[in-house]
Amino acid sequence: ELKVEQNPLFLSMQEGKNYTIYCNYSTTSDRLYWYRQDPGKSLESLFVLLSNGAVKQEGRLMASLDTKARLSTLHITAAVHDLSATYFCAVHPTNAGGTSYGKLTFGQGTILTVHP
Amino acid sequence: DARVTQTPRHKVTEMGQEVTMRCQPILGHNTVFWYRQTMMQGLELLAYFRNRAPLDDSGMPKDRFSAEMPDATLATLKIQPSEPRDSAVYFCASGFTPVRLFFGEGSRLTVL
């Protein structure tokens, strides 16, 4: 069974600081997603990483994927209060033939709080 | 602006009652997922469909839950009979697998 683990689960940051959220997964995959969820709201897609070495950046967030290490990172640069939210990574497993099949499994989520 | 539409947004019901949640996926998307979110369990995959065919519902309690896609514009998740432990937010998401999924606003269910 695919396991997706994020750490840390809780992150309290000061504005202006940098930090990284890690996402480890237990099975072969070359497709990883990052989502953001504000309290009481839906999930918003942030990044789709579709190959080993993929790097995507949007504003103060940068995501990367290392399929060999089964690891993705979400790096936050110079945090601002608006980034406070819960961040999820999610993984599609890939079978032996290299076909990605659809069972998207989520990590536990990282609750990020940015304070002055 | 295309979006996934879920109804009802909020539902309060009594234990033993039937609950039906509906989802209208984004037109043209070929994959629909149902997830349940609770504080304790996080996001759990209940069922998903590709081209309206159910591919996996192993995460769903079969004795009381059922999921269907009667047509390409409607997915339903039914609980009968409902129990207090079913209280959660139920999300529907659609997309073109394996590219990104778009989530609906969720249906918040409270079973008393």
PDB file of N, CA, C and O in Angstrom, chain A residues 11-17 79-81 84 112-116:
ATOM      1  N   LEU A  11       4.129  23.697  11.278  1.00  0.00           N
ATOM      2  CA  LEU A  11       5.264  24.582  11.020  1.00  0.00           C
ATOM      3  C   LEU A  11       4.854  26.001  11.354  1.00  0.00           C
ATOM      4  O   LEU A  11       3.931  26.548  10.735  1.00  0.00           O
ATOM      5  N   SER A  12       5.544  26.575  12.321  1.00  0.00           N
ATOM      6  CA  SER A  12       5.300  27.960  12.683  1.00  0.00           C
ATOM      7  C   SER A  12       6.513  28.770  12.252  1.00  0.00           C
ATOM      8  O   SER A  12       7.629  28.492  12.686  1.00  0.00           O
ATOM      9  N   MET A  13       6.283  29.709  11.366  1.00  0.00           N
ATOM     10  CA  MET A  13       7.394  30.459  10.787  1.00  0.00           C
ATOM     11  C   MET A  13       7.231  31.941  11.053  1.00  0.00           C
ATOM     12  O   MET A  13       6.103  32.452  11.117  1.00  0.00           O
ATOM     13  N   GLN A  14       8.370  32.585  11.084  1.00  0.00           N
ATOM     14  CA  GLN A  14       8.347  34.044  11.153  1.00  0.00           C
ATOM     15  C   GLN A  14       8.319  34.594   9.735  1.00  0.00           C
ATOM     16  O   GLN A  14       8.921  34.010   8.811  1.00  0.00           O
ATOM     17  N   GLU A  15       7.673  35.724   9.577  1.00  0.00           N
ATOM     18  CA  GLU A  15       7.692  36.371   8.266  1.00  0.00           C
ATOM     19  C   GLU A  15       9.126  36.642   7.853  1.00  0.00           C
ATOM     20  O   GLU A  15       9.972  37.005   8.672  1.00  0.00           O
ATOM     21  N   GLY A  16       9.379  36.451   6.573  1.00  0.00           N
ATOM     22  CA  GLY A  16      10.705  36.726   6.045  1.00  0.00           C
ATOM     23  C   GLY A  16      11.661  35.546   6.076  1.00  0.00           C
ATOM     24  O   GLY A  16      12.718  35.593   5.432  1.00  0.00           O
ATOM     25  N   LYS A  17      11.308  34.498   6.801  1.00  0.00           N
ATOM     26  CA  LYS A  17      12.208  33.344   6.909  1.00  0.00           C
ATOM     27  C   LYS A  17      11.936  32.340   5.793  1.00  0.00           C
ATOM     28  O   LYS A  17      10.884  32.355   5.136  1.00  0.00           O
ATOM     29  N   ALA A  79       8.819  33.988   3.859  1.00  0.00           N
ATOM     30  CA  ALA A  79       7.394  33.735   4.124  1.00  0.00           C
ATOM     31  C   ALA A  79       6.636  35.034   4.459  1.00  0.00           C
ATOM     32  O   ALA A  79       7.162  35.937   5.107  1.00  0.00           O
ATOM     33  N   VAL A  80       5.386  35.054   4.012  1.00  0.00           N
ATOM     34  CA  VAL A  80       4.459  36.131   4.350  1.00  0.00           C
ATOM     35  C   VAL A  80       3.202  35.508   4.944  1.00  0.00           C
ATOM     36  O   VAL A  80       2.912  34.322   4.740  1.00  0.00           O
ATOM     37  N   HIS A  81       2.428  36.326   5.662  1.00  0.00           N
ATOM     38  CA  HIS A  81       1.262  35.813   6.382  1.00  0.00           C
ATOM     39  C   HIS A  81       0.281  35.099   5.456  1.00  0.00           C
ATOM     40  O   HIS A  81      -0.341  34.094   5.835  1.00  0.00           O
ATOM     41  N   SER A  84      -0.030  31.291   5.115  1.00  0.00           N
ATOM     42  CA  SER A  84      -0.570  30.440   6.174  1.00  0.00           C
ATOM     43  C   SER A  84      -1.719  29.604   5.613  1.00  0.00           C
ATOM     44  O   SER A  84      -2.687  30.152   5.068  1.00  0.00           O
ATOM     45  N   LEU A 112       0.835  25.213   8.127  1.00  0.00           N
ATOM     46  CA  LEU A 112       1.817  26.298   8.158  1.00  0.00           C
ATOM     47  C   LEU A 112       1.181  27.562   8.728  1.00  0.00           C
ATOM     48  O   LEU A 112       0.131  27.998   8.251  1.00  0.00           O
ATOM     49  N   THR A 113       1.832  28.108   9.725  1.00  0.00           N
ATOM     50  CA  THR A 113       1.405  29.397  10.284  1.00  0.00           C
ATOM     51  C   THR A 113       2.569  30.360  10.172  1.00  0.00           C
ATOM     52  O   THR A 113       3.672  30.064  10.644  1.00  0.00           O
ATOM     53  N   VAL A 114       2.332  31.492   9.540  1.00  0.00           N
ATOM     54  CA  VAL A 114       3.361  32.517   9.405  1.00  0.00           C
ATOM     55  C   VAL A 114       2.957  33.699  10.283  1.00  0.00           C
ATOM     56  O   VAL A 114       1.859  34.243  10.144  1.00  0.00           O
ATOM     57  N   HIS A 115       3.838  34.069  11.181  1.00  0.00           N
ATOM     58  CA  HIS A 115       3.507  35.161  12.098  1.00  0.00           C
ATOM     59  C   HIS A 115       4.563  36.261  12.014  1.00  0.00           C
ATOM     60  O   HIS A 115       5.689  36.027  11.567  1.00  0.00           O
ATOM     61  N   PRO A 116       4.162  37.455  12.426  1.00  0.00           N
ATOM     62  CA  PRO A 116       5.084  38.611  12.301  1.00  0.00           C
ATOM     63  C   PRO A 116       6.372  38.413  13.108  1.00  0.00           C
ATOM     64  O   PRO A 116       6.360  37.759  14.127  1.00  0.00           O
TER      65      PRO A 116
END
